[in-house]
Short mmCIF file of C-alpha atoms and ligand atoms in Angstrom, two decimals:
data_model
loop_
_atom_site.label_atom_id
_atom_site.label_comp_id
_atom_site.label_asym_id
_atom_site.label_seq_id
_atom_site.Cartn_x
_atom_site.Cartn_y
_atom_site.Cartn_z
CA UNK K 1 0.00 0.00 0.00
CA UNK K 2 1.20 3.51 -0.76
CA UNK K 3 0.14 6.52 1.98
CA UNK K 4 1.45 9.91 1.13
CA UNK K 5 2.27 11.92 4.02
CA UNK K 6 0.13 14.87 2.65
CA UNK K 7 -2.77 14.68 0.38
CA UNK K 8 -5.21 17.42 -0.40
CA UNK K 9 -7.38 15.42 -2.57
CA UNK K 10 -9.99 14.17 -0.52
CA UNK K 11 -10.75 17.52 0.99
CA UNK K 12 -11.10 18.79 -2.69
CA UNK K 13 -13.22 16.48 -3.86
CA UNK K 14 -15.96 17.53 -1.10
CA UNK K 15 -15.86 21.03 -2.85
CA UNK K 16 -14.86 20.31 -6.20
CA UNK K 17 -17.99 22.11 -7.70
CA UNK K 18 -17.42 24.97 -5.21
CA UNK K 19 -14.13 25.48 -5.77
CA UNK K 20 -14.44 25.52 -9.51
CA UNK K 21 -17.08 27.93 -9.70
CA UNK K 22 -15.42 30.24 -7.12
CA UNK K 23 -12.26 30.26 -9.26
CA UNK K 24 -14.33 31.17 -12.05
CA UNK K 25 -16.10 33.65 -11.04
CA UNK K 26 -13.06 35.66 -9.81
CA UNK K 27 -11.75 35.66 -13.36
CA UNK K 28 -15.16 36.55 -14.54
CA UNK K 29 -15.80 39.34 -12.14
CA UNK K 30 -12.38 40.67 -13.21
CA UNK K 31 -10.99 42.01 -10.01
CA UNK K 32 -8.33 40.51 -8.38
CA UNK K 33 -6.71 42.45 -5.50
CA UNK K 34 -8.17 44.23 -3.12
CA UNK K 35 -12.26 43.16 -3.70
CA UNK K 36 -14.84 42.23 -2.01
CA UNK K 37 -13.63 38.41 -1.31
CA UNK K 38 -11.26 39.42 0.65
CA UNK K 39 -13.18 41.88 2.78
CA UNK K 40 -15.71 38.90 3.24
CA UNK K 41 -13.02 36.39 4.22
CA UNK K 42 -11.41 38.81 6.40
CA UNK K 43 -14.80 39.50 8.27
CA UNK K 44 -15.25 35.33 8.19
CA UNK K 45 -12.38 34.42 9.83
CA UNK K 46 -12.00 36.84 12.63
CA UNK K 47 -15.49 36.31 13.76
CA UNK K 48 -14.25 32.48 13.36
CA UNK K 49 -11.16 33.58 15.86
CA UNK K 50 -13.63 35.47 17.98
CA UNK K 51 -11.48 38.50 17.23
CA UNK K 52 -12.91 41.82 15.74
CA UNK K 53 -10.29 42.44 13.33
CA UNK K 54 -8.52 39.69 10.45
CA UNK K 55 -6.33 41.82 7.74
CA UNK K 56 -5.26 39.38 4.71
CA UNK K 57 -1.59 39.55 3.55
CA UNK K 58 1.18 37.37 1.51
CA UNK K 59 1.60 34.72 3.48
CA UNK K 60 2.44 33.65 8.03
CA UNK K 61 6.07 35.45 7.75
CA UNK K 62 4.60 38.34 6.34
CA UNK K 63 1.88 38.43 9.02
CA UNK K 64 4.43 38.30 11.57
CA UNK K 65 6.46 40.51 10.32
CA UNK K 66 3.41 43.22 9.97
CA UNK K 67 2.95 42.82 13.51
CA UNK K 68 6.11 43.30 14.61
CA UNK K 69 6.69 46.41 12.63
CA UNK K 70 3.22 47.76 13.57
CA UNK K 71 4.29 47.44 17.18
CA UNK K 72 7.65 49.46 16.17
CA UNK K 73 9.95 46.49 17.19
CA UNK K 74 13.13 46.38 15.39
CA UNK K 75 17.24 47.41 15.37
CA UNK K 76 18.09 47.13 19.18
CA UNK K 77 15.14 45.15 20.32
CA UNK K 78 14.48 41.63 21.05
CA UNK K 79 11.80 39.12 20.64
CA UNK K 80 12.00 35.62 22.25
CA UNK K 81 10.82 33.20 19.91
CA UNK K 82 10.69 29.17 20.45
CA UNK K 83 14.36 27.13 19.81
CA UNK K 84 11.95 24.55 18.16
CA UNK K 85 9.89 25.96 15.08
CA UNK K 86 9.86 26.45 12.21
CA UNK K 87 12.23 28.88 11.31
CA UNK K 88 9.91 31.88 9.84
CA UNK K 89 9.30 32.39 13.60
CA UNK K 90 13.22 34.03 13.76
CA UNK K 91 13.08 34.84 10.18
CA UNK K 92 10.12 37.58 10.97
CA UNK K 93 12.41 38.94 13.88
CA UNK K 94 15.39 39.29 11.89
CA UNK K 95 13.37 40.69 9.26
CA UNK K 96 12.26 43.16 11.59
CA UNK K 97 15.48 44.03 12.40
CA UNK K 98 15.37 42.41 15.67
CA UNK K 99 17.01 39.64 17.65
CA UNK K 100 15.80 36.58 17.75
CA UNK K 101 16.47 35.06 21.88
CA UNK K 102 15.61 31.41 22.09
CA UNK K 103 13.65 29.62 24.38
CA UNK K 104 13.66 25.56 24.96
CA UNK K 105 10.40 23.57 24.66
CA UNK K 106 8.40 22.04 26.82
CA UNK K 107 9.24 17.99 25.93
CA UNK K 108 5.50 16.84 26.23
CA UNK K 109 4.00 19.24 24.24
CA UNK K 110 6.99 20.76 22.13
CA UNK K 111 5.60 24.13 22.74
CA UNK K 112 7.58 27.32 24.31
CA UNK K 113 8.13 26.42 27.96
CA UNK K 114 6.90 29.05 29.80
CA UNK K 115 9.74 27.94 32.84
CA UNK K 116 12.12 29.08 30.90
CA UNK K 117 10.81 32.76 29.44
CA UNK K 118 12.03 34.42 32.27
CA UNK K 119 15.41 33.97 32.11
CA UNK K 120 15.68 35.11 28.82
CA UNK K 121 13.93 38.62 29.38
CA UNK K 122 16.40 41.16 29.18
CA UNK K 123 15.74 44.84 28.92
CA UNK K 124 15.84 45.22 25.24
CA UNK K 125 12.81 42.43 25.35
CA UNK K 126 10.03 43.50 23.35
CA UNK K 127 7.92 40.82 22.68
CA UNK K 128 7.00 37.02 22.99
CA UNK K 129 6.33 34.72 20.08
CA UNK K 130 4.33 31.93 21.14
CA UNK K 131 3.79 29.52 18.57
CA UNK K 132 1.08 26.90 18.44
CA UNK K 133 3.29 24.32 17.30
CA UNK K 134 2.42 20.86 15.08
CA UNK K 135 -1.27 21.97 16.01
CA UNK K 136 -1.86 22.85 19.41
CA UNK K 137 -1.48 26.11 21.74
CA UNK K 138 1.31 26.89 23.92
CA UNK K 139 0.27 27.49 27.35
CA UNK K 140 -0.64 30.92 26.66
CA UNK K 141 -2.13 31.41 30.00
CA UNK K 142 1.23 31.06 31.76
CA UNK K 143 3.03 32.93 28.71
CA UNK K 144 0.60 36.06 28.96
CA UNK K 145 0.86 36.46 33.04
CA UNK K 146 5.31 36.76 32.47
CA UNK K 147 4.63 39.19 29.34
CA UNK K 148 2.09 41.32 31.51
CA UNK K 149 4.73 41.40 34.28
CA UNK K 150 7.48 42.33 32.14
CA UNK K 151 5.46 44.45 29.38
CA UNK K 152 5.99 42.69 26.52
CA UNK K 153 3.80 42.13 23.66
CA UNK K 154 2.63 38.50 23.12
CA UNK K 155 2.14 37.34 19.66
CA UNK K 156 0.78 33.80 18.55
CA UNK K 157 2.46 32.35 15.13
CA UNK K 158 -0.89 30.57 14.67
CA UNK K 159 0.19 29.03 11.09
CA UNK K 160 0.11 25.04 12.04
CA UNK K 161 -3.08 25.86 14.47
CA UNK K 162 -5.87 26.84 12.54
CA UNK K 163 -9.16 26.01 14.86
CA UNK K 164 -7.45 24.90 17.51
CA UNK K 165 -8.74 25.23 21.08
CA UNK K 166 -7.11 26.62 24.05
CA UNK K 167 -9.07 26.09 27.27
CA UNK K 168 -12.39 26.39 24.93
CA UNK K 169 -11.03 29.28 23.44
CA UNK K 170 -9.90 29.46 19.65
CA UNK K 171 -6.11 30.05 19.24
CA UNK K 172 -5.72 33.62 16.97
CA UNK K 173 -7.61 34.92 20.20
CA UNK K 174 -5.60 34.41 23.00
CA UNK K 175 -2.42 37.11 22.78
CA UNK K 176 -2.03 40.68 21.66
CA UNK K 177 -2.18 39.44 18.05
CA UNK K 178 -1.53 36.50 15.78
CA UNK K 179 -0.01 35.76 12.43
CA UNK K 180 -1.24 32.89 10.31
CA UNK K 181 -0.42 31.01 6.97
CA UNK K 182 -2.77 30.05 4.70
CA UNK K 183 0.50 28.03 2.56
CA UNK K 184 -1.65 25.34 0.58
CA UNK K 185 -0.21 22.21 3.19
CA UNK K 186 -1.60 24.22 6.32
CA UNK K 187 -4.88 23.17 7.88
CA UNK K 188 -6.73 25.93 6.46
CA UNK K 189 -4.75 26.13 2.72
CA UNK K 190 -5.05 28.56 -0.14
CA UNK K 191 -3.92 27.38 -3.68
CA UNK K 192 -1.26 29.30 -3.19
CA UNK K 193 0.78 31.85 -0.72
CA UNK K 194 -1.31 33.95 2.06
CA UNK K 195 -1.55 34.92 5.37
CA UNK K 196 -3.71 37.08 7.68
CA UNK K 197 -3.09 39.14 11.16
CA UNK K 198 -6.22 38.67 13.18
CA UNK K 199 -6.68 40.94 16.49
CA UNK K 200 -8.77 42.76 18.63
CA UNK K 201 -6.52 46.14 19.05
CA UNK K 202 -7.85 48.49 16.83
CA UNK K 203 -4.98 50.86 16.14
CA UNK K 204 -2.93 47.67 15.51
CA UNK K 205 -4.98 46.68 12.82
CA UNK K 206 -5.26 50.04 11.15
CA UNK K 207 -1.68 49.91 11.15
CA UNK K 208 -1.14 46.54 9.95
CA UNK K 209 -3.61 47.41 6.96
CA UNK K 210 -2.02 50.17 6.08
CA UNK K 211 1.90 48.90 6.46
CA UNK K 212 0.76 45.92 4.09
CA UNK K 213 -0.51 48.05 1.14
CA UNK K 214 2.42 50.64 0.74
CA UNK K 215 1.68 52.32 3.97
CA UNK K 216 -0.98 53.96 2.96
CA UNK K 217 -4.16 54.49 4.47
CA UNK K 218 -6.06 56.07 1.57
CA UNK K 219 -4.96 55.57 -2.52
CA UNK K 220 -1.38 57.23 -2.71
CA UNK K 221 -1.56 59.10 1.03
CA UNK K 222 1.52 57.24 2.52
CA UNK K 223 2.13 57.48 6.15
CA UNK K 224 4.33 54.64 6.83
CA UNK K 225 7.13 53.20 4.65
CA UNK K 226 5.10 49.68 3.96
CA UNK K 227 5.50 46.93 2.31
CA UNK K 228 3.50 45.08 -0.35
CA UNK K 229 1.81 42.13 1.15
CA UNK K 230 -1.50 41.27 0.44
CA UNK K 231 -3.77 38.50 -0.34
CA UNK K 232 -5.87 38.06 -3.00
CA UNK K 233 -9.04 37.71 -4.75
CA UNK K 234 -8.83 33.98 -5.78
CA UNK K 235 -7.10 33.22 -2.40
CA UNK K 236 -9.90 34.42 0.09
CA UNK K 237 -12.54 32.92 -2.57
CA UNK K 238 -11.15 29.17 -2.25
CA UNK K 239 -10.37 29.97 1.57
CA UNK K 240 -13.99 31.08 2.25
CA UNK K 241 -15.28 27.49 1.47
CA UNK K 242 -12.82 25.69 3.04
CA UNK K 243 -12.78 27.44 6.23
CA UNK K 244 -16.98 26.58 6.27
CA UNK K 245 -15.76 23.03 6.26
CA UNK K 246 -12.85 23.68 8.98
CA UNK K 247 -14.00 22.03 12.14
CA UNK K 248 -15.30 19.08 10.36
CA UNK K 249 -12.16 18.72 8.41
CA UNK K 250 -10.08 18.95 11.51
CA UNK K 251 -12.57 16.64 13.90
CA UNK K 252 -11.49 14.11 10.80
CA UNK K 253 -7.78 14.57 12.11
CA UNK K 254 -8.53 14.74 15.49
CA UNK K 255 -10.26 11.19 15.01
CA UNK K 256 -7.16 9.53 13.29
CA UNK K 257 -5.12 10.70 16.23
CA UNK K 258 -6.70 9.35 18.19
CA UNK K 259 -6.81 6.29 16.56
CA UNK K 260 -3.01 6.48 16.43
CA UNK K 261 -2.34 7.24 19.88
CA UNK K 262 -4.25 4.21 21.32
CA UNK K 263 -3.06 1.72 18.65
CA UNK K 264 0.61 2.26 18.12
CA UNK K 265 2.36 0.19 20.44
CA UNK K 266 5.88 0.46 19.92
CA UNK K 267 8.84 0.82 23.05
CA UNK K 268 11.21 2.64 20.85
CA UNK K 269 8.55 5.08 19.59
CA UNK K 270 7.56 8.54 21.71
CA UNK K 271 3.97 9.43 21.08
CA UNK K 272 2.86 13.11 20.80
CA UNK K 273 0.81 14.24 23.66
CA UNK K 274 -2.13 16.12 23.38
CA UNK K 275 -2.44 18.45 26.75
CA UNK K 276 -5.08 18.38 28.61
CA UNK K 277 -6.00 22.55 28.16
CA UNK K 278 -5.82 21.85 24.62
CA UNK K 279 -8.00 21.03 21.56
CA UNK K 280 -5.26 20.01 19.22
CA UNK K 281 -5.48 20.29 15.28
CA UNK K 282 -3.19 17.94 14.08
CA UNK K 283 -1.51 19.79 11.79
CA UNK K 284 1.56 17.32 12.07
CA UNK K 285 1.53 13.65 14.06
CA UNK K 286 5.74 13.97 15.52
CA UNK K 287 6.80 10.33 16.49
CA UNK K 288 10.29 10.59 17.39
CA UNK K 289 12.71 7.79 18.16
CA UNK K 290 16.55 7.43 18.46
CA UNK K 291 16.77 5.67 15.67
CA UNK K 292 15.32 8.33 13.54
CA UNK K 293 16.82 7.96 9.96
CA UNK K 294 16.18 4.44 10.04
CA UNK K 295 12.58 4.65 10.93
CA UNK K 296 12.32 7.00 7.88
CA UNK K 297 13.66 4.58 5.22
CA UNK K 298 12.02 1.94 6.60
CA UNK K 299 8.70 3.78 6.20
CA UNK K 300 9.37 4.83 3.11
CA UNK K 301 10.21 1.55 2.07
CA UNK K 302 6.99 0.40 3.26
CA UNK K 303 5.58 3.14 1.20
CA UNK K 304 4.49 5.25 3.87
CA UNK K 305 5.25 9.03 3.20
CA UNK K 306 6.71 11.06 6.17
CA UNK K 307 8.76 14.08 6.71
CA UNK K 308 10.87 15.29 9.44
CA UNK K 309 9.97 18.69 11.50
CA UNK K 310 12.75 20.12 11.49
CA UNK K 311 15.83 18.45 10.93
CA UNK K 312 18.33 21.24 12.05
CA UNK K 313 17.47 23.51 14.68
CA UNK K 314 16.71 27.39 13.99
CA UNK K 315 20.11 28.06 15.58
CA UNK K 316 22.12 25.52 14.22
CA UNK K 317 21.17 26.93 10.38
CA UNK K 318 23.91 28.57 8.53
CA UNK K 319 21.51 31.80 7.69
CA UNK K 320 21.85 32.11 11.42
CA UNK K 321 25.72 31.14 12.22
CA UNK K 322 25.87 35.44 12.54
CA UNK K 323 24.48 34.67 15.92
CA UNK K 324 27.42 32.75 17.10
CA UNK K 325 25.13 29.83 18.83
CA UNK K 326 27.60 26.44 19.00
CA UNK K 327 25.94 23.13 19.07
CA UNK K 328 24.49 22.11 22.39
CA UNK K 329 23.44 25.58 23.08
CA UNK K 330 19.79 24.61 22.55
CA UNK K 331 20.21 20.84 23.59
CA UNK K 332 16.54 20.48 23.47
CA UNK K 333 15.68 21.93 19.99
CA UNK K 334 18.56 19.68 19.26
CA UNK K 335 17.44 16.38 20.30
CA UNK K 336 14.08 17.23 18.45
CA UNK K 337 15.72 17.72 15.26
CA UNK K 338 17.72 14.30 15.70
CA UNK K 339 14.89 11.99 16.89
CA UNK K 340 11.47 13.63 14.95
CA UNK K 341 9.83 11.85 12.63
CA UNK K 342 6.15 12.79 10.89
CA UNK K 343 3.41 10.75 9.54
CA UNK K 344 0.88 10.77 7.35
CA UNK K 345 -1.85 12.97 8.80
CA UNK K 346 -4.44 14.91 6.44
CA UNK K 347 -7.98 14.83 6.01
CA UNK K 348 -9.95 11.91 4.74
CA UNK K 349 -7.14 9.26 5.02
CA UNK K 350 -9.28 5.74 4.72
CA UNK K 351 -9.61 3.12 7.74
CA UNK K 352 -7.09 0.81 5.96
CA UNK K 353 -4.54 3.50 5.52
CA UNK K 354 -4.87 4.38 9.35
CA UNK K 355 -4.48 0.95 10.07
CA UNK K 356 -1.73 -0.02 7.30
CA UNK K 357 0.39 3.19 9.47
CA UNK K 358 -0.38 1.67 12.63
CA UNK K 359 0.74 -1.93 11.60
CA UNK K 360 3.43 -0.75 10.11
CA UNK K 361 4.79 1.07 12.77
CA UNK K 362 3.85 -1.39 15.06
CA UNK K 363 6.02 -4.26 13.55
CA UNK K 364 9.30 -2.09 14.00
CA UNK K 365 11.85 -3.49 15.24
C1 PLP D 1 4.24 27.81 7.66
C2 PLP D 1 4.75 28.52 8.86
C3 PLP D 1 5.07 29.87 8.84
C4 PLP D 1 5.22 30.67 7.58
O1 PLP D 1 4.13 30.73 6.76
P1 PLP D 1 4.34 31.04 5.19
O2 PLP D 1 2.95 31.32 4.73
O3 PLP D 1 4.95 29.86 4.57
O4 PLP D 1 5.20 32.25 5.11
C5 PLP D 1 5.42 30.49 10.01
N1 PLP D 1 5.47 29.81 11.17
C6 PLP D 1 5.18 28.50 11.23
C7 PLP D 1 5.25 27.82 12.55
C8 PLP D 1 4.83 27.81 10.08
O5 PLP D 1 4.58 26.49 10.15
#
């Protein structure tokens, strides 16, 4: 049997029709930045985040980015951002002009370990980047009481998290502001690059809109030096649909994972955990083992598709040796990269590939 790790098919299939006409009647309608798709979209998903304001851009670094420049963070500041991520988390910082300060994971849940924030606040912190990581929530909670006590900014990189729950409340709503991706292999996927900054502070989101269309807040009034970042027409059309089949598509994954958790029974395998404050998305399924590389090909032989999140650490990256960070200075982030492995996970795998993953796994030796 063959099991890609990612498939978008069976999703597509459900709105084939949908789809089809909505990408038609962009190209009809003639108007392709800047409409009224995107307004609708934009008022969509923020009342989807339970946030009053969603502004569409390129794509998650460029969301992060916007809010980080919005906020006036950059030379001479610093932003702590998770060790383990993916590395548009730094990339936005630098970007910024920032610095990027590393924090260590929590092991269970792979998130930002809120332990360990404090001794990484200096006085040129600005900000926290928490980021909901494989499909699940940091613990904000605990994140958001050291901000408030330091004065920093928290900001959720909500790109892997899409309708996720944190203690019954949806993730995009739980920080000062959040960046998400709408990169086609994300939860909630475009057919193509975008993003969107979703808050509830006003003058953040007037600023945000304005930074991401040439810094202008009427046609050719600049009053900020922006950037051109915005998402378009055809995007927010195909994302409207899909995010109206969202939860459903996501209870899908939620069910598989659960099906994996109970039925893989392997010593040399560590399970994912889902934490108990959590409602978690399943974005990505992270086994990890010693024996890492060998796991792969022998999945792969099998014909079971997987990938590995990440395999070098943010710090560890040669865009980042500027930083001077040796190996072992983020042991955790470290041993992540060595040991994780993902599986398939999407929407409407079938029973027998579930099972064909699980028996596979399962007769590992
Ligand atoms: C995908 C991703 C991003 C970047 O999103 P793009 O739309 O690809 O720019 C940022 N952070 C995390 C955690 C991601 O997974």
């Amino acid at each position: 049997m063959k099991i890609p790790f990612v498939s978008f098919e069976p999703m597509h299939r459900e709105v084939d029709a949908e789809l089809k006409n909505a990408l038609l009647s962009v190209y009809e309608a003639g108007w392709f930045i800047r409409g009224e798709r995107v307004t609708q979209f934009e008022q969509e998903f923020a009342a989807y985040c339970g946030a009053k304001y969603c502004i569409g851009c390129g794509n998650g670094l460029d969301a992060l980015f916007l809010i980080l420049k919005a906020y006036g963070i950059g030379a001479g500041d610093e932003v702590i951002v998770p060790s383990h991520t993916f590395i548009a988390t730094a990339l936005a910082v630098t970007y910024a002009g920032a610095v990027p300060v590393f924090v260590e994971p929590d092991m269970e849940s792979y998130t930002l370990n809120p332990a360990r924030i404090e001794k990484a606040v200096t006085p040129y912190t600005k900000a926290i980047i928490a980021v909901q990581l494989y499909g699940q929530a940091a613990d904000m909670d605990a994140i958001n009481a050291i901000a408030k006590k330091h004065g920093l900014k928290v900001i959720e990189d909500a790109a892997q998290a899409h309708g996720a729950l944190y203690k019954n409340k949806r993730i995009g709503n739980l920080a000062d502001a959040a960046g998400f991706s709408f990169y086609p292999g994300k939860n909630l996927g475009a057919f193509g690059d975008g993003g969107a900054v979703v808050t509830s502070d006003k003058e953040l989101a007037d600023k945000v809109r304005a930074l991401a269309n040439y810094g202008s807040d009427y046609k050719y009034h600049h009053i900020y030096q922006g950037n051109n970042s915005r998402l378009d027409e055809i995007q927010a059309a195909v994302l409207s649909i899909k995010l109206k089949n969202l939860d459903r598509w996501n209870e899908n994954r939620r069910k598989t994972a659960q099906k994996y958790l109970t039925e893989i029974k392997n010593e040399k395998l560590i399970l994912p955990v889902e934490m108990p404050y959590n409602s978690h998305v399943w974005h990505i399924f992270a086994v990890r083992t010693k024996e890492r590389d060998r796991l792969e090909t022998y999945l792969n032989e099998n014909g079971i598709g997987t990938t590995i999140h990440y395999p070098t650490a943010i710090h560890r990256q040669k865009a980042y040796e500027n930083l001077g960070l040796l190996e072992g200075s983020y042991p955790l982030a470290e041993e992540i990269a060595a040991t994780e492995l993902s599986i398939p996970m999407y929407y409407g795998m079938t029973g027998e590939q579930i099972k064909y993953v699980i028996d596979t796994l399962n007769r590992w030796r």
